[in-house]
Coordinates of N, CA and C in Angstrom, one line a residue:
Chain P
X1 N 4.9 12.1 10.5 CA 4.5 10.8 10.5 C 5.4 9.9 11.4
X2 N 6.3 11.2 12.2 CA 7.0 10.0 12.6 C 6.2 8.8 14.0
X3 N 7.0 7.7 13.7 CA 6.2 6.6 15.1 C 5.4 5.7 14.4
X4 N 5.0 6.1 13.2 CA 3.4 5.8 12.6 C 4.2 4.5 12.0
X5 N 3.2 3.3 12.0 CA 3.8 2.0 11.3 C 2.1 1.6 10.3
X6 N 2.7 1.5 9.1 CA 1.6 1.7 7.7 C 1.6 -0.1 7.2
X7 N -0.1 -0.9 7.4 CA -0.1 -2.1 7.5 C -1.1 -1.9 6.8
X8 N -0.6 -2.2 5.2 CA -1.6 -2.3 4.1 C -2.3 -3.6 3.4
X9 N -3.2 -4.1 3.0 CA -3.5 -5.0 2.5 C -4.2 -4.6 1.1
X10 N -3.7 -5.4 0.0 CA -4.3 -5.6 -0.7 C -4.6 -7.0 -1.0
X11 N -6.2 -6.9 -2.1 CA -7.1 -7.6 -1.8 C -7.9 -7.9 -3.3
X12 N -8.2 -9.3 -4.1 CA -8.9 -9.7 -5.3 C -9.6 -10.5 -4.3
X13 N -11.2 -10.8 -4.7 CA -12.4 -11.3 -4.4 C -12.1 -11.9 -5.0
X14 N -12.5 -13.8 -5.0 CA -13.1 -14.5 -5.7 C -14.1 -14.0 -6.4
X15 N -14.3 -15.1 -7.8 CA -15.4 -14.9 -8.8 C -16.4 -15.5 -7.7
X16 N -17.9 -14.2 -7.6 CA -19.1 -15.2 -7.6 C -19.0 -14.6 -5.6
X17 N -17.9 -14.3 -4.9 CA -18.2 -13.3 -3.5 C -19.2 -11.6 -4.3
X18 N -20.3 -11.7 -3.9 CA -21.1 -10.9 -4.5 C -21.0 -9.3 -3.7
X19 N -21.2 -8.0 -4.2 CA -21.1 -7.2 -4.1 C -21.7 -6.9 -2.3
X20 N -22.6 -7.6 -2.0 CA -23.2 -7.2 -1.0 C -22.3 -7.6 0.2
X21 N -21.2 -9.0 0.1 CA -20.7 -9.7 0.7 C -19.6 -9.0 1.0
X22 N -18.7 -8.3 -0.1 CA -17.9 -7.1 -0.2 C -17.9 -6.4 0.8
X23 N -19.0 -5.4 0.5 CA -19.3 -4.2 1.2 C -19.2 -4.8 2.9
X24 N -20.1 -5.6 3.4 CA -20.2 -6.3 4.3 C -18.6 -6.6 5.2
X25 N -17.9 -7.5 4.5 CA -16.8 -7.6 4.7 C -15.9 -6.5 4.7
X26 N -16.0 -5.1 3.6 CA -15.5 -3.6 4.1 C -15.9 -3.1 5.8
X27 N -17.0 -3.2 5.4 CA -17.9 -3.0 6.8 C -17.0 -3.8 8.2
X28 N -16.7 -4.9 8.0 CA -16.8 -5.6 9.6 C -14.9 -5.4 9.6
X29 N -14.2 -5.0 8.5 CA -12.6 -5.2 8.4 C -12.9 -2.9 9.4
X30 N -13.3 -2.5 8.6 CA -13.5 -1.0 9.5 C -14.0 -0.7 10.7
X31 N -14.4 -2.0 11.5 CA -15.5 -1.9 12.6 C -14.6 -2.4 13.5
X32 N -13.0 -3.1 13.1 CA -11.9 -3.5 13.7 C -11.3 -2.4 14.8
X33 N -11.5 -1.4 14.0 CA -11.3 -0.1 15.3 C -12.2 0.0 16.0
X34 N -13.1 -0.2 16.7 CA -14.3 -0.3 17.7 C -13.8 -1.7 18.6
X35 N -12.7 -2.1 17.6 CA -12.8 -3.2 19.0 C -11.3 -3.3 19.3
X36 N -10.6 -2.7 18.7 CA -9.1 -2.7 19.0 C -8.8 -1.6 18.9
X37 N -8.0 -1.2 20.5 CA -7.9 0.2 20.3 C -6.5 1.1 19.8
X38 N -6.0 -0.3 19.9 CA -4.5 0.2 18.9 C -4.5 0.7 17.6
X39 N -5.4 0.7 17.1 CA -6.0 0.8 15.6 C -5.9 2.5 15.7
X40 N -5.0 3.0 14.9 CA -5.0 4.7 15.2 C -6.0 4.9 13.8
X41 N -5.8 4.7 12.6 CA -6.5 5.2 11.4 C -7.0 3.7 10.6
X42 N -7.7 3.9 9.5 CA -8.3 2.9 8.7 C -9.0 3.5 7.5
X43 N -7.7 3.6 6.3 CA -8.6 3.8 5.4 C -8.5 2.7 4.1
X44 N -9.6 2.9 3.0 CA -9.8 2.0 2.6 C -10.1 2.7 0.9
X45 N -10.2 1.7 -0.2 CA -10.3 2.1 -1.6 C -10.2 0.8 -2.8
X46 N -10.8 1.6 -3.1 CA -10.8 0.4 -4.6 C -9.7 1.0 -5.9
X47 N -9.2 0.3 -6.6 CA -8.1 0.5 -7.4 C -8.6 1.6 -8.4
X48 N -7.7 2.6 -8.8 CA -7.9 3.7 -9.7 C -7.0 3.7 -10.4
X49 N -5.8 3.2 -9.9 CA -4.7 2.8 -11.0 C -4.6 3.2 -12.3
X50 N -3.5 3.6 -13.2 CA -3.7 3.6 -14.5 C -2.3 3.0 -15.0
X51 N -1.7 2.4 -14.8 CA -0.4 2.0 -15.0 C -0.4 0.6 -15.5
X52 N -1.2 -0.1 -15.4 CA -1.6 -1.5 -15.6 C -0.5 -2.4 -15.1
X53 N -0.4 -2.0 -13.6 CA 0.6 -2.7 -12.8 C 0.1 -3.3 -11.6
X54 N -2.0 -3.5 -11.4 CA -2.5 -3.7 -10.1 C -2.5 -5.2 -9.8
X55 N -2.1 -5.8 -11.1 CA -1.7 -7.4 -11.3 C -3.5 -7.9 -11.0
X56 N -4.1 -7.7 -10.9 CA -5.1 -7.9 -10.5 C -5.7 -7.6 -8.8
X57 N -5.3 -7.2 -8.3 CA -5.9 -6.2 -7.2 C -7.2 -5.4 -7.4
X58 N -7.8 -5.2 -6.5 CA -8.6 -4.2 -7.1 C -9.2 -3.7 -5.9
X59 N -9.0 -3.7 -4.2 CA -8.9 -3.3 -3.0 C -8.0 -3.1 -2.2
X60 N -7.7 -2.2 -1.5 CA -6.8 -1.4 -0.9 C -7.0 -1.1 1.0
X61 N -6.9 -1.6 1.6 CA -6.9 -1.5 2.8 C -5.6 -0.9 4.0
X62 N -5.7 0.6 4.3 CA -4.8 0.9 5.0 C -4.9 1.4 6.4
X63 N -4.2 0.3 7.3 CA -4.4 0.8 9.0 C -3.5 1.2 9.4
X64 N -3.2 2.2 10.5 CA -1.8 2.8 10.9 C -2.2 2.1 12.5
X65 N -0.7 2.5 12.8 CA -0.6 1.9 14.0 C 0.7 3.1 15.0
X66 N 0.8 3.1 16.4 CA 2.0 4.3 16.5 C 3.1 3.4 16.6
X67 N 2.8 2.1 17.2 CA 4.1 1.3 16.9 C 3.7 -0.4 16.7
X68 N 5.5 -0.8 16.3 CA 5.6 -2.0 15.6 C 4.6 -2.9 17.0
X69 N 4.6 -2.6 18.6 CA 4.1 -3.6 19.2 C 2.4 -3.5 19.1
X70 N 2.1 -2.2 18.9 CA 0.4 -1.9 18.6 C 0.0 -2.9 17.4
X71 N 1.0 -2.8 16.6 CA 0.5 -3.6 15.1 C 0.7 -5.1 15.4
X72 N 1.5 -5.2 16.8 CA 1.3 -6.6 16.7 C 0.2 -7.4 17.6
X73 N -0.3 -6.6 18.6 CA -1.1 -6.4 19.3 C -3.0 -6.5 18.4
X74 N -2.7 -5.9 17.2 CA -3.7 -6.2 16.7 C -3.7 -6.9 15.5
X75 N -2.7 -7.3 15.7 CA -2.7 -9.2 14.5 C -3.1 -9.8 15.2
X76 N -2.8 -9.7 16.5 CA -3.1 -11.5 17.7 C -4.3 -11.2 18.3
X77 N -5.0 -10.0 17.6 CA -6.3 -10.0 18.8 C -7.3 -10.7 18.3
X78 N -8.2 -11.1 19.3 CA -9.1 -11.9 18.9 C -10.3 -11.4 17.9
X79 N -10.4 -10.4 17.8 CA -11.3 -9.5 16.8 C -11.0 -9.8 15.4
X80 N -9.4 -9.5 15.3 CA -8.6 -9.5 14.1 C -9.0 -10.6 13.5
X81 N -8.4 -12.1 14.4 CA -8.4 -13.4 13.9 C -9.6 -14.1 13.3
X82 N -10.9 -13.4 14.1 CA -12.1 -14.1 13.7 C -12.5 -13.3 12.7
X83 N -12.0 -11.7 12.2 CA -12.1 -11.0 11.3 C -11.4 -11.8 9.8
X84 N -10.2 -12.4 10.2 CA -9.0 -12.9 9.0 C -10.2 -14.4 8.3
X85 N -10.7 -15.0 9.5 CA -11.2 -16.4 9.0 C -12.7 -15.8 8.4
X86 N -13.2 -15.1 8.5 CA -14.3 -14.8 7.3 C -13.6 -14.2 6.7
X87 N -12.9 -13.4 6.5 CA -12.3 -13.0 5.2 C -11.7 -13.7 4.1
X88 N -10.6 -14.5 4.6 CA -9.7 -15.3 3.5 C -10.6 -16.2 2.5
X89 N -11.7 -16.9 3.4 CA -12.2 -17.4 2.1 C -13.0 -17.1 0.8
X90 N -12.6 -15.6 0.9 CA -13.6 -15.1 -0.1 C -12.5 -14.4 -0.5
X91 N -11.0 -14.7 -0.7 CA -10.3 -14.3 -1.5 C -9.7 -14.9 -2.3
X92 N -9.2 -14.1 -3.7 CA -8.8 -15.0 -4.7 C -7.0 -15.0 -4.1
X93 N -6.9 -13.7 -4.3 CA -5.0 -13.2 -3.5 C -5.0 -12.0 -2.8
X94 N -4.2 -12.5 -1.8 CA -4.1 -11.0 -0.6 C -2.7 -11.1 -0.8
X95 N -2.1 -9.6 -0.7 CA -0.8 -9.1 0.1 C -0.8 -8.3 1.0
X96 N 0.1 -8.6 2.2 CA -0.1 -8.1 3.5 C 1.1 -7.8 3.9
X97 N 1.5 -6.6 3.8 CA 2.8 -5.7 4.2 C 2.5 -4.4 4.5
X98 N 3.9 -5.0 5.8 CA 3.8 -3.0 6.7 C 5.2 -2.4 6.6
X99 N 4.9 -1.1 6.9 CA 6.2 -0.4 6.7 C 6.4 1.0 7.8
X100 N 7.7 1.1 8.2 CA 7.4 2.3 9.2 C 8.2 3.1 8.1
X101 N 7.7 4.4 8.0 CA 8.1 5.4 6.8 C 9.7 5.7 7.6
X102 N 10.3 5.4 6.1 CA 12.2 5.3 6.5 C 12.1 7.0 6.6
X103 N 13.5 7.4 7.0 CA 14.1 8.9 7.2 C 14.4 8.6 5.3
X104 N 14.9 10.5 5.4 CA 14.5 10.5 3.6 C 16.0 9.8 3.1
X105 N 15.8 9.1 2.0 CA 16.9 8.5 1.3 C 18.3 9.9 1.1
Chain F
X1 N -8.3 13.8 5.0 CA -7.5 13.1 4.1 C -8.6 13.6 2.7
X2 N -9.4 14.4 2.7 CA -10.1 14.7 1.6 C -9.6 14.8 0.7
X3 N -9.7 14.2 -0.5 CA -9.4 14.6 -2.3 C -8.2 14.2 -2.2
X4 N -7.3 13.6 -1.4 CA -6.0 12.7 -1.6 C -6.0 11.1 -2.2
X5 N -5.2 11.1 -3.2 CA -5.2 9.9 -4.1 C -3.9 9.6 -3.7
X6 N -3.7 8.5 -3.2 CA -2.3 7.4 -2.6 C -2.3 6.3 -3.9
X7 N -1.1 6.3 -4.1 CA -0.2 5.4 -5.1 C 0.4 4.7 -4.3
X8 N 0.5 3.9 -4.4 CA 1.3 2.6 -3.6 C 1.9 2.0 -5.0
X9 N 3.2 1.9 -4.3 CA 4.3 0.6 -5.3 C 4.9 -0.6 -4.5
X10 N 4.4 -2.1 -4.7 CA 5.1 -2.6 -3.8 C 6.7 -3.0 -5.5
X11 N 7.5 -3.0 -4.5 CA 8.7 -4.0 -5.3 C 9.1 -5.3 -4.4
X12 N 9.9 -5.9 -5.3 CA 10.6 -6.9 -5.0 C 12.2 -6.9 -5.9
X13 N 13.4 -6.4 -5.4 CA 14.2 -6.4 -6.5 C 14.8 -7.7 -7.1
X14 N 15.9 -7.8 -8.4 CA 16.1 -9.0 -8.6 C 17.4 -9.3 -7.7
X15 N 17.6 -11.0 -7.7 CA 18.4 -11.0 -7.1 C 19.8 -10.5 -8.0
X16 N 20.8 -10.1 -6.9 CA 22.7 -9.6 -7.8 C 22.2 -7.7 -7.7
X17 N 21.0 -7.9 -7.5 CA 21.1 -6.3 -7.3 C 21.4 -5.4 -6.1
X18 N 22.4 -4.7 -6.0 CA 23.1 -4.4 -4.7 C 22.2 -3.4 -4.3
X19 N 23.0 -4.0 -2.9 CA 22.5 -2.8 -1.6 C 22.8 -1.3 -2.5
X20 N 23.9 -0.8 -2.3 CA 23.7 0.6 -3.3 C 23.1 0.9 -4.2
X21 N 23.0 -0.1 -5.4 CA 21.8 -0.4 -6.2 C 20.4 0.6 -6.2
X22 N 20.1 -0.4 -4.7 CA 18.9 -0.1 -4.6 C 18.6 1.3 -3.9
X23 N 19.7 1.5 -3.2 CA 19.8 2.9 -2.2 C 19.9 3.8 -3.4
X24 N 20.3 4.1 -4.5 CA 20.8 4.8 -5.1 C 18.9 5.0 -6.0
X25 N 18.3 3.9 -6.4 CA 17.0 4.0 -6.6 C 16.2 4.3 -6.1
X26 N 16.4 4.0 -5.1 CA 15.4 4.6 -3.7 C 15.3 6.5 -3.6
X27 N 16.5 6.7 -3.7 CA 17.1 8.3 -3.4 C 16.7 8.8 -4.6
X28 N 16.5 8.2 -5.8 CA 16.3 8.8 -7.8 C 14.4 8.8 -7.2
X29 N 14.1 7.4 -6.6 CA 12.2 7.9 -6.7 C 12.0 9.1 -5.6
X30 N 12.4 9.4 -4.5 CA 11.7 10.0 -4.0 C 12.8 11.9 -4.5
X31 N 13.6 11.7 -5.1 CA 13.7 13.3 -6.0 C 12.9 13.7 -7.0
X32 N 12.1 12.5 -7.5 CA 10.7 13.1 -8.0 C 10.1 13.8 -7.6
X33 N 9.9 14.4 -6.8 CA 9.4 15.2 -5.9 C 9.6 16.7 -6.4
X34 N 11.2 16.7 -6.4 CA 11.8 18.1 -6.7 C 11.6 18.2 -8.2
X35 N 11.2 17.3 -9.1 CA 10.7 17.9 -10.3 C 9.7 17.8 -10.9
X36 N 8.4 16.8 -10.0 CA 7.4 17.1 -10.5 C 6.4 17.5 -9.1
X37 N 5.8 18.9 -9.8 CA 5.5 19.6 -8.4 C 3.8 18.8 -7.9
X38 N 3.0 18.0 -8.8 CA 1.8 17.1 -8.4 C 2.4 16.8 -7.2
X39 N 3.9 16.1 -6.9 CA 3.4 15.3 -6.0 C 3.4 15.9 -4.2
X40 N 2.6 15.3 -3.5 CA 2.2 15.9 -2.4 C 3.0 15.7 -1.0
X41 N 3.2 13.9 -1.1 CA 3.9 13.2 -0.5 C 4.8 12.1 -0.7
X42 N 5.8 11.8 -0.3 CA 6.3 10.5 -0.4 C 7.1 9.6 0.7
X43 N 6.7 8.4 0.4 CA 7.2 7.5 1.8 C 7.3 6.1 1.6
X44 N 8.2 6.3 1.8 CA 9.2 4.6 1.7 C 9.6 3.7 2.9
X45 N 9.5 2.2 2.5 CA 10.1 2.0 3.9 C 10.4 0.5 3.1
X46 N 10.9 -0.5 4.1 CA 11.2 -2.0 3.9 C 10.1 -2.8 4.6
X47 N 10.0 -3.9 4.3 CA 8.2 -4.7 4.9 C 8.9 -5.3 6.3
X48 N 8.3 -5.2 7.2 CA 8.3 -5.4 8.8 C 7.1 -6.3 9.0
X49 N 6.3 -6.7 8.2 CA 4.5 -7.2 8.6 C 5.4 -8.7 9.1
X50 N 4.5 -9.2 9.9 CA 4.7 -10.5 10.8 C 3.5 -11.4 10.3
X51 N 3.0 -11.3 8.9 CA 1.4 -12.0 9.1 C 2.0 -13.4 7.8
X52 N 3.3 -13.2 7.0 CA 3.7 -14.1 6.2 C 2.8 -13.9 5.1
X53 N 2.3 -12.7 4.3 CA 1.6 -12.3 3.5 C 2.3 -11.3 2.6
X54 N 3.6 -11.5 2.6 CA 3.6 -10.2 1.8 C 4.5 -10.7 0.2
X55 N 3.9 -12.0 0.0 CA 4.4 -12.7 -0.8 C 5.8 -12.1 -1.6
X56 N 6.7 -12.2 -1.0 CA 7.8 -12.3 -1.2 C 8.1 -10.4 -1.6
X57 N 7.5 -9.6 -1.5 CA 7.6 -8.1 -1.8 C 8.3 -7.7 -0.9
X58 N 9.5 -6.8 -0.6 CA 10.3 -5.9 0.3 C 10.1 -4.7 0.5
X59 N 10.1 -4.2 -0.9 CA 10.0 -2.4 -0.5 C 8.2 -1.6 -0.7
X60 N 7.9 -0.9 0.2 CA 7.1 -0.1 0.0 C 7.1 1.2 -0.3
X61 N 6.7 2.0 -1.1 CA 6.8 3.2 -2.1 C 5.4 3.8 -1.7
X62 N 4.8 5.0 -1.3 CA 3.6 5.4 -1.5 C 4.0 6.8 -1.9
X63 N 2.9 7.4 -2.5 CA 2.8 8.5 -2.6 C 1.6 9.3 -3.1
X64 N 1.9 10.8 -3.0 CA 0.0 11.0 -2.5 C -0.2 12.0 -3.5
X65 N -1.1 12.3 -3.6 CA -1.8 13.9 -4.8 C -3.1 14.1 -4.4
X66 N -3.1 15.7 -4.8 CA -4.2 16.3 -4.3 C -5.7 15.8 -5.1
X67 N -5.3 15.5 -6.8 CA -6.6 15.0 -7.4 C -5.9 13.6 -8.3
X68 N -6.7 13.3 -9.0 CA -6.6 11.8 -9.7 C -5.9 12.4 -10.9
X69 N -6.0 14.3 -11.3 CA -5.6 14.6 -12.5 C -3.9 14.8 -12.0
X70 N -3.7 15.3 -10.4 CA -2.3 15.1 -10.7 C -1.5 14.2 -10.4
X71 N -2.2 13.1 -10.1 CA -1.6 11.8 -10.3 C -1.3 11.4 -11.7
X72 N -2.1 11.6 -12.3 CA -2.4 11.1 -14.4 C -0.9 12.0 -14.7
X73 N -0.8 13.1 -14.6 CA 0.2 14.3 -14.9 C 1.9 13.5 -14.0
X74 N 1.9 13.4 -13.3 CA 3.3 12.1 -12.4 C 3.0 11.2 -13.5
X75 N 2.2 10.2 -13.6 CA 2.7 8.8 -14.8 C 3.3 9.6 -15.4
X76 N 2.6 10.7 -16.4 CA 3.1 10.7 -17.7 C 4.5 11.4 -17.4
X77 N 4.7 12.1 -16.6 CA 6.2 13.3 -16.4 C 6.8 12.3 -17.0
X78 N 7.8 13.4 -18.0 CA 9.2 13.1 -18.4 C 10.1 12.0 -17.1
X79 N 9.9 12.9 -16.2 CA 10.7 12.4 -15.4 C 10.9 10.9 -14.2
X80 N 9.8 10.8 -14.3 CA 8.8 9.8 -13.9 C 8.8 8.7 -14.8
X81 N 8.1 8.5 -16.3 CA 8.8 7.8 -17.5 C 10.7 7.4 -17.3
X82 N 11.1 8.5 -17.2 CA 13.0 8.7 -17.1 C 13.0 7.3 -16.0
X83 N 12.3 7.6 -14.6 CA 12.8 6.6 -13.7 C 12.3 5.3 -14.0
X84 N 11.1 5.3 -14.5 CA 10.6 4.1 -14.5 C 11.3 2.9 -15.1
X85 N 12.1 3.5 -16.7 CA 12.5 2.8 -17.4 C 14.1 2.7 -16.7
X86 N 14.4 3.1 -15.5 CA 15.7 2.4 -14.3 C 15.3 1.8 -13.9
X87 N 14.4 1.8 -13.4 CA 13.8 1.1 -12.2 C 13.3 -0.1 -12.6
X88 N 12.5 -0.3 -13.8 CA 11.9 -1.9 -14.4 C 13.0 -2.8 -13.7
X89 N 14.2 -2.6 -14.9 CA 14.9 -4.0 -15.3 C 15.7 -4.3 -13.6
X90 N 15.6 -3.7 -12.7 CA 16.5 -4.0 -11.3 C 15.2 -4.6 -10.5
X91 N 13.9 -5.2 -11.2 CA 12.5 -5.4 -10.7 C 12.5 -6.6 -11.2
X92 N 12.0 -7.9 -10.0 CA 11.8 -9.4 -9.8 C 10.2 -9.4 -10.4
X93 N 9.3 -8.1 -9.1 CA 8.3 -8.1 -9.6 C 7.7 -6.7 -8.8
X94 N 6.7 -6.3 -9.4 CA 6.0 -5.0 -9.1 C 5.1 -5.2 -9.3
X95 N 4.0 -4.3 -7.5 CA 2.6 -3.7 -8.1 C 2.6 -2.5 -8.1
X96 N 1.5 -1.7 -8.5 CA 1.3 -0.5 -8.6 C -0.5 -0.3 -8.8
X97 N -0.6 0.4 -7.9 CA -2.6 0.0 -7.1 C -2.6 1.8 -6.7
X98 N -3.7 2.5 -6.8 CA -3.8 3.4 -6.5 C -5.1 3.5 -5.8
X99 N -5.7 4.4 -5.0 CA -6.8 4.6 -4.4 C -7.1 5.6 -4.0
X100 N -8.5 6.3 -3.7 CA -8.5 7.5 -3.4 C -9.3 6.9 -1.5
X101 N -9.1 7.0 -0.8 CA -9.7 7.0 0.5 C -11.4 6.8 0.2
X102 N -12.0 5.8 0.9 CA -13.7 6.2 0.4 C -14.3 6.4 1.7
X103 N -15.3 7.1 1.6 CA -16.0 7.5 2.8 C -16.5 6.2 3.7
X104 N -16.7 6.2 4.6 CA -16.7 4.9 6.0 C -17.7 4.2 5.1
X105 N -17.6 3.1 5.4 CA -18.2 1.8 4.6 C -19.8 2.5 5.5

């Protein structure tokens, strides 16, 4: 994995953003690779947790990138941005952190 | 990425807790590894994201299993329990979200 930079978001829905709106919004956050081609992977999942630590999360969104400038390349693109402003308002809380996997401790 | 289940831990430690501290916890989670044989992968890093979303979280933890049963089998390990109850009290705040990859929206 070396190179690879891991830009995860997690993700709670407002009460009353309906199931269809969800998917939809899965749909158009996945379709971000069709338009940006720095986007190496995209995968995506709903909480399975059993630890009762997801604080209320309950979406998982993970994009890889081969570097810190690709990932920044596709925060500023214009895909992204008009992607972020239909999104946020249909969230209750997001966390948005990346990480390039460290050498082993 | 078939039948892989990713655990993600974000932390945040408290403050007074040292750099060695944390290196020294860092080095205890991922020797999980060498005693419980579920797990598949593991990868750590510090948050690099530029988007001002990663509400106050530093460290990233993931790790992976072949099914959701040997994920269940890691919570419960002795050894796993052993870390956890280190690892709490040197914790500001923690999530813990798991997911299995879902087929393209």
């Amino acid at each position: 994995m070396k190179g690879v930079v891991k830009h995860i978001v997690l993700a709670k829905f407002k009460e009353g953003v309906t199931k269809a709106e969800i998917e939809k919004l899965i749909k158009d956050y996945a379709d971000l690779r069709n338009h940006i081609k720095q986007v190496k992977s995209f995968e995506w999942g709903t909480d399975v947790s059993i630890e009762n630590l997801n604080q209320g999360f309950t979406h998982v969104f993970e994009t890889t990138f081969a570097t810190l400038e690709d990932r920044s390349a596709y925060v500023a693109h214009p895909a992204h941005v008009k992607f972020g402003a239909q999104l946020f308002p249909t969230l209750e809380k997001i966390i948005g952190i990346d990480f390039v996997p460290a050498p082993e401790p």
